[in-house]
XYZ file of C-alpha atoms in Angstrom:
546
model
C 20.345 -60.199 -3.422
C 19.079 -63.150 -5.400
C 16.367 -64.387 -7.515
C 16.674 -68.014 -7.141
C 16.579 -70.790 -9.640
C 15.897 -74.037 -7.807
C 12.713 -75.502 -6.415
C 13.632 -79.028 -5.355
C 10.057 -80.309 -6.166
C 8.831 -83.771 -5.380
C 6.393 -86.204 -6.820
C 3.019 -86.988 -5.182
C 1.026 -84.501 -7.283
C -1.757 -87.065 -7.866
C -3.603 -85.615 -5.086
C -3.757 -82.494 -7.347
C -5.265 -84.430 -10.128
C -2.030 -84.397 -12.104
C -0.431 -86.882 -14.243
C 3.011 -85.414 -14.961
C 6.291 -87.069 -15.835
C 9.519 -86.164 -14.245
C 11.395 -83.367 -15.877
C 13.806 -84.185 -18.540
C 16.501 -82.103 -20.024
C 20.097 -82.021 -21.272
C 23.005 -82.603 -18.880
C 26.175 -80.762 -19.070
C 29.300 -82.364 -20.012
C 32.902 -81.326 -19.813
C 36.401 -82.172 -18.644
C 36.867 -83.698 -15.326
C 40.548 -82.697 -14.708
C 40.377 -78.882 -15.020
C 43.553 -79.114 -17.053
C 45.718 -81.162 -14.481
C 45.803 -84.618 -13.099
C 44.031 -83.819 -9.994
C 40.279 -84.642 -10.022
C 38.315 -81.570 -9.149
C 35.550 -81.059 -6.507
C 32.546 -80.740 -8.865
C 29.315 -78.706 -8.047
C 26.116 -78.389 -10.131
C 24.888 -74.812 -11.115
C 22.568 -73.421 -13.742
C 23.986 -71.144 -16.404
C 24.663 -67.677 -14.925
C 22.310 -65.033 -16.282
C 25.105 -62.716 -17.123
C 28.949 -62.560 -17.386
C 30.821 -63.155 -14.210
C 30.833 -59.627 -13.026
C 29.582 -58.974 -9.370
C 27.514 -55.748 -10.255
C 25.659 -57.595 -13.087
C 24.857 -60.493 -10.787
C 21.548 -60.572 -8.892
C 20.797 -64.372 -9.157
C 21.691 -67.477 -7.311
C 23.812 -69.306 -10.039
C 26.285 -66.453 -10.791
C 26.523 -65.481 -7.115
C 27.576 -69.012 -6.135
C 30.410 -68.756 -8.750
C 31.556 -65.276 -7.839
C 31.623 -66.369 -4.071
C 34.283 -68.665 -4.869
C 36.375 -65.967 -6.979
C 35.884 -63.018 -4.410
C 36.002 -62.647 -0.729
C 33.331 -60.442 0.901
C 33.988 -57.625 3.276
C 31.933 -59.274 5.981
C 30.490 -62.673 6.739
C 27.324 -63.835 8.465
C 27.346 -65.591 11.703
C 24.632 -68.083 13.025
C 23.161 -65.100 14.714
C 22.621 -63.426 11.430
C 25.114 -60.566 12.436
C 27.813 -59.372 10.228
C 31.512 -60.397 11.224
C 34.461 -58.741 9.610
C 36.220 -60.698 6.999
C 38.234 -58.830 4.348
C 37.253 -55.814 6.331
C 39.243 -55.387 9.644
C 36.502 -53.164 10.893
C 33.256 -51.502 9.770
C 32.343 -48.589 12.100
C 29.869 -45.545 12.406
C 28.668 -43.160 15.002
C 25.648 -41.898 13.470
C 24.421 -44.669 10.878
C 25.208 -42.187 8.179
C 28.980 -41.905 7.770
C 30.677 -45.326 7.804
C 34.287 -46.112 7.877
C 35.608 -49.543 6.385
C 39.083 -50.441 7.102
C 40.647 -53.449 5.113
C 42.892 -56.210 6.491
C 46.539 -56.232 5.300
C 47.900 -58.893 3.015
C 45.044 -59.400 0.488
C 46.102 -59.469 -3.131
C 44.417 -59.832 -6.522
C 44.983 -63.112 -8.348
C 47.777 -61.525 -10.334
C 49.569 -60.393 -7.248
C 48.492 -56.799 -7.326
C 47.786 -55.498 -3.806
C 44.094 -55.019 -3.013
C 43.275 -51.378 -2.058
C 40.495 -49.357 -0.860
C 40.352 -47.667 -4.308
C 39.337 -50.911 -5.672
C 36.179 -50.935 -3.842
C 35.339 -47.191 -4.745
C 35.862 -47.971 -8.467
C 33.698 -50.933 -8.346
C 30.781 -49.505 -6.494
C 30.874 -46.282 -8.612
C 30.682 -48.452 -11.711
C 27.808 -50.448 -10.422
C 25.850 -47.066 -9.452
C 26.165 -45.554 -12.805
C 23.021 -45.679 -15.081
C 25.171 -46.261 -18.056
C 26.435 -49.610 -16.647
C 22.876 -50.990 -16.361
C 24.064 -53.312 -13.673
C 21.431 -55.449 -12.132
C 22.559 -54.748 -8.692
C 22.681 -50.902 -8.946
C 19.985 -50.414 -6.471
C 22.061 -51.562 -3.713
C 24.210 -48.509 -4.044
C 21.156 -46.302 -3.856
C 21.585 -45.396 -0.106
C 24.952 -43.898 -0.851
C 25.117 -40.019 -1.044
C 25.471 -39.130 -4.713
C 23.889 -42.131 -6.135
C 20.908 -39.871 -7.638
C 23.556 -37.904 -9.640
C 24.642 -40.949 -11.373
C 21.078 -41.993 -12.140
C 19.390 -38.958 -13.710
C 15.687 -39.338 -14.583
C 14.507 -39.842 -18.041
C 14.835 -42.668 -20.548
C 18.058 -42.442 -22.446
C 19.380 -39.505 -20.091
C 22.838 -40.633 -18.848
C 25.010 -39.383 -16.003
C 27.283 -36.572 -16.380
C 29.391 -37.371 -13.366
C 31.158 -40.663 -12.755
C 31.632 -40.946 -8.932
C 29.382 -40.688 -5.921
C 30.312 -37.828 -3.588
C 29.468 -40.335 -0.704
C 32.652 -42.497 -1.413
C 36.098 -41.294 -0.265
C 39.383 -42.987 -0.170
C 41.277 -42.173 3.116
C 44.441 -44.366 2.328
C 45.215 -47.776 0.726
C 43.323 -49.788 3.418
C 40.608 -47.230 4.337
C 37.502 -45.565 2.854
C 34.576 -43.944 4.115
C 30.958 -44.215 2.936
C 28.419 -41.401 3.438
C 24.758 -42.330 2.928
C 22.181 -39.853 1.718
C 20.296 -40.435 5.119
C 21.072 -42.759 8.021
C 20.623 -46.564 7.609
C 21.296 -48.543 10.700
C 21.664 -51.824 8.694
C 24.187 -50.763 5.977
C 26.977 -52.684 7.567
C 24.774 -55.810 7.273
C 24.750 -55.333 3.472
C 28.378 -55.569 2.898
C 28.557 -59.365 2.432
C 26.522 -59.187 -0.679
C 27.795 -59.754 -4.058
C 27.482 -56.243 -5.443
C 29.817 -55.013 -2.669
C 32.788 -57.004 -3.963
C 35.647 -55.067 -5.400
C 36.962 -55.084 -8.941
C 40.373 -55.356 -10.431
C 41.724 -51.867 -11.430
C 42.218 -53.181 -14.956
C 38.574 -54.158 -15.277
C 37.677 -51.078 -17.574
C 38.763 -49.641 -20.894
C 39.630 -45.976 -21.065
C 36.129 -45.153 -21.854
C 34.838 -46.732 -18.718
C 33.332 -49.778 -20.358
C 34.018 -53.394 -18.969
C 36.945 -55.089 -20.764
C 36.171 -58.453 -22.420
C 38.463 -60.246 -19.932
C 36.811 -58.693 -16.920
C 33.678 -60.326 -18.116
C 34.971 -63.718 -19.173
C 37.996 -64.237 -16.944
C 37.784 -61.771 -14.035
C 40.823 -61.405 -11.740
C 39.407 -62.052 -8.340
C 40.850 -61.849 -4.735
C 39.145 -64.803 -3.252
C 39.900 -68.409 -2.479
C 39.894 -69.550 -6.118
C 41.129 -68.105 -9.364
C 39.596 -69.078 -12.807
C 41.751 -71.396 -14.880
C 40.463 -70.102 -18.296
C 37.913 -67.702 -19.645
C 34.366 -68.608 -19.481
C 32.469 -68.527 -22.645
C 28.637 -68.038 -21.797
C 26.328 -70.109 -23.918
C 29.147 -72.341 -24.983
C 31.256 -73.624 -22.026
C 29.561 -76.375 -19.750
C 32.207 -76.262 -17.078
C 33.754 -73.411 -15.128
C 37.258 -74.527 -13.793
C 39.130 -72.969 -10.923
C 42.235 -73.460 -8.899
C 43.014 -72.450 -5.248
C 44.851 -69.162 -5.110
C 48.071 -69.983 -3.329
C 48.508 -66.580 -1.986
C 45.034 -66.276 -0.501
C 45.310 -65.060 3.017
C 42.326 -66.890 4.579
C 41.770 -70.416 5.388
C 42.502 -72.854 2.347
C 40.850 -76.472 1.723
C 43.137 -79.295 2.853
C 44.243 -81.903 0.264
C 42.631 -80.528 -2.798
C 43.006 -77.445 -5.063
C 40.796 -77.840 -8.125
C 37.190 -76.879 -8.157
C 34.621 -77.300 -11.128
C 31.147 -75.871 -11.558
C 29.240 -78.087 -13.906
C 26.291 -76.360 -15.841
C 23.135 -78.352 -16.024
C 19.686 -77.659 -17.557
C 17.976 -80.641 -15.742
C 18.052 -81.111 -11.814
C 17.064 -84.605 -12.322
C 19.992 -85.212 -14.589
C 22.375 -83.532 -11.907
C 20.967 -85.795 -9.243
C 21.579 -88.839 -11.487
C 25.207 -87.645 -11.758
C 25.408 -87.283 -7.948
C 24.312 -90.766 -7.479
C 26.768 -91.962 -10.174
C 29.716 -90.218 -8.333
C 30.051 -87.811 -11.448
C 29.122 -84.854 -9.299
C 30.012 -84.115 -5.799
C 27.532 -81.277 -4.722
C 24.021 -80.849 -5.705
C 22.169 -78.022 -3.704
C 18.661 -78.508 -5.337
C 17.708 -82.128 -5.160
C 14.716 -82.488 -7.636
C 11.098 -82.984 -6.363
C 10.986 -86.423 -7.941
C 13.892 -87.649 -5.865
C 13.307 -86.040 -2.526
C 11.597 -89.136 -0.741
C 14.171 -91.539 -2.016
C 17.131 -89.228 -1.580
C 17.023 -89.489 2.258
C 17.615 -93.303 1.966
C 19.858 -93.172 -0.877
C 22.235 -90.486 0.510
C 21.761 -91.261 4.095
C 24.006 -88.753 6.164
C 25.084 -87.160 2.962
C 21.408 -85.745 2.575
C 20.774 -82.454 4.198
C 17.558 -80.654 4.871
C 18.455 -77.174 5.999
C 16.506 -73.966 6.846
C 16.364 -71.572 3.909
C 15.687 -67.867 3.543
C 13.790 -68.075 0.238
C 10.131 -67.237 -0.528
C 8.538 -68.759 -3.647
C 5.992 -66.533 -5.504
C 3.781 -66.257 -8.509
C 5.000 -62.964 -10.069
C 2.422 -60.590 -11.705
C 3.362 -58.319 -14.600
C 1.323 -55.401 -13.052
C 2.849 -52.697 -15.263
C 2.878 -54.742 -18.414
C -0.409 -56.585 -18.541
C -3.562 -54.559 -17.799
C -5.669 -57.815 -17.082
C -3.873 -58.124 -13.788
C -3.883 -54.569 -12.596
C -7.198 -54.874 -10.516
C -6.121 -56.193 -6.962
C -9.061 -58.320 -6.667
C -7.964 -60.431 -9.707
C -4.699 -60.929 -7.963
C -6.501 -61.732 -4.618
C -8.776 -64.333 -6.254
C -5.887 -66.058 -7.908
C -4.036 -66.117 -4.653
C -7.131 -67.590 -2.807
C -7.377 -70.338 -5.610
C -3.926 -71.696 -4.791
C -3.789 -74.736 -2.370
C -0.633 -73.862 -0.595
C -0.897 -76.557 2.016
C -1.253 -79.405 -0.597
C 1.393 -78.098 -2.549
C 3.811 -77.851 0.348
C 2.883 -81.029 1.898
C 2.333 -83.421 -1.325
C 4.155 -81.775 -4.167
C 7.103 -80.948 -1.993
C 6.775 -83.766 0.375
C 6.582 -81.606 3.369
C 10.058 -79.843 2.465
C 8.092 -76.384 2.135
C 5.472 -74.481 4.275
C 2.712 -72.463 3.147
C 3.681 -68.636 2.706
C 1.598 -66.361 4.792
C 3.820 -63.302 4.719
C 6.199 -61.448 2.217
C 8.934 -61.680 4.914
C 10.581 -64.915 5.604
C 10.393 -66.672 9.030
C 14.083 -66.672 9.246
C 14.489 -63.039 9.939
C 12.895 -60.537 12.377
C 9.781 -58.905 11.176
C 7.946 -61.960 10.035
C 4.302 -62.345 11.349
C 2.432 -65.716 11.057
C -0.714 -65.416 9.263
C -0.026 -61.723 8.080
C -1.487 -62.466 4.725
C -4.827 -63.537 6.102
C -7.676 -64.094 3.782
C -5.716 -63.546 0.694
C -3.370 -66.486 1.292
C -6.189 -68.727 2.598
C -7.377 -71.424 0.187
C -11.016 -70.689 -0.619
C -12.160 -71.867 -4.228
C -15.652 -70.664 -3.812
C -14.759 -67.177 -2.766
C -11.959 -67.099 -5.132
C -14.230 -67.869 -8.201
C -16.871 -65.327 -7.146
C -14.139 -62.513 -6.520
C -12.451 -63.352 -9.906
C -15.621 -63.319 -11.932
C -16.827 -60.113 -10.336
C -13.433 -58.509 -10.995
C -13.383 -59.505 -14.425
C -10.185 -61.691 -14.422
C -8.825 -62.903 -17.868
C -10.244 -66.023 -19.409
C -6.702 -67.385 -20.167
C -3.760 -67.396 -17.963
C -0.155 -68.182 -18.974
C 2.075 -69.242 -16.184
C 5.857 -68.956 -16.985
C 8.783 -70.863 -15.242
C 12.275 -72.043 -15.680
C 12.587 -75.761 -16.603
C 16.097 -76.083 -15.401
C 15.020 -75.642 -11.584
C 12.799 -78.418 -11.038
C 9.694 -76.375 -11.016
C 7.322 -78.394 -13.475
C 5.294 -80.184 -10.799
C 4.315 -77.379 -8.563
C 3.662 -75.002 -11.441
C 1.313 -77.694 -13.013
C -0.263 -78.246 -9.654
C -0.816 -74.435 -9.321
C -2.002 -74.363 -13.010
C -4.481 -77.066 -12.056
C -5.734 -75.165 -9.143
C -6.481 -72.162 -11.213
C -8.235 -74.276 -13.959
C -10.448 -76.021 -11.547
C -11.204 -73.161 -9.146
C -11.459 -70.104 -11.429
C -12.884 -71.892 -14.384
C -10.221 -70.497 -16.920
C -7.768 -71.931 -19.307
C -4.289 -72.015 -17.839
C -1.041 -72.689 -19.946
C 2.074 -73.487 -18.076
C 4.962 -72.265 -20.317
C 8.515 -73.599 -19.574
C 11.642 -71.517 -20.406
C 14.679 -73.812 -20.824
C 16.996 -71.861 -18.477
C 16.533 -69.564 -15.580
C 18.542 -66.772 -17.250
C 16.138 -67.044 -20.270
C 13.143 -66.141 -18.113
C 15.075 -63.355 -16.282
C 15.980 -61.718 -19.495
C 12.521 -61.890 -20.974
C 11.172 -60.236 -17.839
C 13.909 -57.618 -17.741
C 13.262 -56.853 -21.488
C 9.467 -56.461 -20.692
C 8.922 -59.373 -23.430
C 6.927 -61.659 -21.195
C 3.612 -60.469 -19.811
C 2.195 -63.709 -18.326
C 2.221 -64.661 -14.709
C 5.723 -66.086 -13.846
C 7.452 -68.156 -11.201
C 9.876 -66.262 -9.026
C 11.713 -66.664 -5.818
C 13.859 -64.489 -3.513
C 16.653 -65.605 -1.255
C 18.001 -62.692 1.081
C 21.431 -61.111 0.229
C 21.815 -60.096 3.895
C 19.762 -61.052 6.965
C 17.251 -58.189 7.146
C 13.504 -57.755 6.539
C 14.330 -54.814 4.327
C 15.869 -57.153 1.913
C 12.542 -58.916 1.056
C 11.108 -55.263 0.254
C 12.817 -52.693 -1.680
C 14.996 -54.949 -3.962
C 11.909 -56.776 -5.317
C 9.151 -54.192 -4.905
C 10.758 -50.808 -4.793
C 10.454 -48.274 -7.577
C 14.149 -48.057 -7.800
C 14.402 -51.818 -8.594
C 12.207 -51.462 -11.760
C 14.861 -50.368 -14.235
C 17.850 -52.094 -12.951
C 16.843 -54.717 -10.325
C 14.634 -57.417 -9.571
C 11.078 -55.551 -9.574
C 9.966 -57.615 -12.640
C 6.337 -56.687 -12.236
C 7.009 -52.915 -12.378
C 5.244 -52.440 -8.922
C 5.177 -48.808 -8.029
C 3.622 -47.529 -4.850
C 5.008 -44.392 -3.314
C 3.299 -45.273 0.123
C 5.345 -48.510 0.118
C 8.584 -46.831 -0.782
C 7.997 -44.121 1.854
C 7.612 -46.723 4.622
C 10.623 -48.640 3.616
C 12.503 -45.222 3.606
C 11.397 -44.631 7.211
C 12.416 -48.139 8.232
C 16.008 -47.303 6.729
C 16.235 -44.188 8.650
C 15.091 -45.472 12.111
C 17.599 -45.151 14.827
C 17.559 -48.884 15.755
C 16.821 -52.150 14.201
C 13.855 -52.711 16.487
C 12.415 -49.232 15.208
C 13.088 -50.276 11.616
C 11.132 -53.477 11.850
C 8.118 -51.784 12.707
C 8.204 -49.550 9.495
C 9.200 -52.661 7.500
C 6.143 -54.492 8.672
C 4.029 -51.402 7.725
C 5.448 -51.462 4.131
C 4.877 -55.431 4.340
C 1.126 -54.469 5.008
C 1.095 -52.481 1.881
C 2.287 -55.498 -0.098
C -0.143 -57.750 1.547
C -3.071 -55.547 0.454
C -1.769 -54.864 -3.176
C -0.359 -58.352 -3.781
C 2.159 -57.351 -6.524
C 3.389 -60.923 -6.239
C 1.521 -63.957 -4.714
C 3.529 -65.634 -1.953
C 3.184 -69.410 -2.201
C 5.621 -71.102 -0.020
C 8.631 -70.908 2.141
C 11.736 -72.878 1.192
C 14.016 -75.424 2.817
C 17.323 -76.326 1.297
C 17.434 -79.969 0.354
C 21.000 -80.883 -1.011
C 23.464 -83.731 -0.872
C 26.966 -84.633 -1.657
C 28.897 -87.552 -2.956
C 31.005 -90.256 -0.971
C 34.341 -88.487 -2.306
C 34.017 -85.592 -0.127
C 33.241 -84.715 3.693
C 32.744 -81.833 5.959
C 30.346 -80.149 3.609
C 28.269 -77.312 4.739
C 26.389 -74.171 3.420
C 26.580 -70.651 4.709
C 23.647 -68.423 5.614
C 23.532 -67.339 1.923
C 23.426 -70.971 0.800
C 26.880 -70.976 -0.591
C 29.295 -73.878 0.129
C 31.864 -73.402 2.695
C 34.703 -74.425 0.325
C 37.732 -74.132 2.766
C 35.976 -76.724 5.132
C 35.404 -79.362 2.416
C 37.812 -82.380 2.462
C 38.337 -85.248 0.124
C 37.048 -88.652 1.806
């Protein structure tokens, strides 16, 4: 699903000949009462990239907010399997035709009954080329998606619905895929597969202003007021009293506070002005363990941190040996152990160790620190004399990006400029609009626990126009192998093809994997029983006030 904002980096970068100060930046301000006498539970987030629309959201900040407003068809258990949630059942006999039956009793926040048609309408809208939805690629496996996405710039669809979606009755619909995909049921917990309220569209099919600023959801929380992106610094919500699932005990108000500085958010956490901070900054990781005690958490994480490469938009990086040399010049071990205080591990594959398909050391020579060989290869390949390395300043990335920049300066003998973007949304928009052609910091956290999710959504051809393939990587061999993995009869057979597709990436290095994440987060003394699910989203129903 998600490109992720946070980095949770730490100090100690002196070993990399750095002398950088802690990140500064503005803090969000806003009301603390969300319009009532009750003090809300408050969580830090960055500004969402887009309006609060499921199909437009393919990044972590917006997904966290939407997960409070909507409820997914399935949840993921500790074994990384899908358990029915809003869905009463998800079934198939051939991995091609899937039947989804909804539980009774779910209603939208305005009291309207949730129906199967609401899913079909939403998924069709996400799939249409004219919608330009970031998550459109997740609908690509459904039969009829190609009809809604005709080839050619400016050529729009002439049909509005995928033939693979059929409503059986108010609580049942079927999904026919273009070809079998054994893991389709695992995808259904992702943001793109949320339903949308039947009044979300104008007569011409375009989203209403209300659907973008104050969407009517069907989850645990409803929005108290419209969210004005770029202006509002808080997003205020209240528990929906008719929600059929478990509700939190003793509190009803939730507030997301928007920050442009992870350090400022951490200071607010310590000052009890913030209750949950899920990306404790690098400069505070060592002290946070002592300062927060049992309120400090260090959890496994699915995310992989990369240096992204604009393959299709900057010819200086189109030689694979240039990319390999840059990779070999990065001291992953020191970055992980020193800059991140051991809260990261060096990346040696494109697939994370938390899912089946990861292979230790798969990256081999390309991910092994070798300054001498890196410089020799870079010179021979004619790498650029100047490198620009972009990153979002609101996620606490300055130290590790500066460390990487310093590695490249020293080991490749080139000029390197670390370029900060104030907000995560800003760098994503610049990449999507093909306005930025330097190397860039990027990360990916899975949307569903499958090795496939580390492949097609980031590096598939289908993800170039409307997705997360920001480098424009296009390799037919890679796409074919992912297709074969999708169509394999069992998950074990799928993994074999996904690993072959992974091998293509390891050869081409469209991105440069740098580290595997852990989630370092904390909460205030005002709440207890706080935990994160497998998608790193807060389990709000379990949270209690202390």
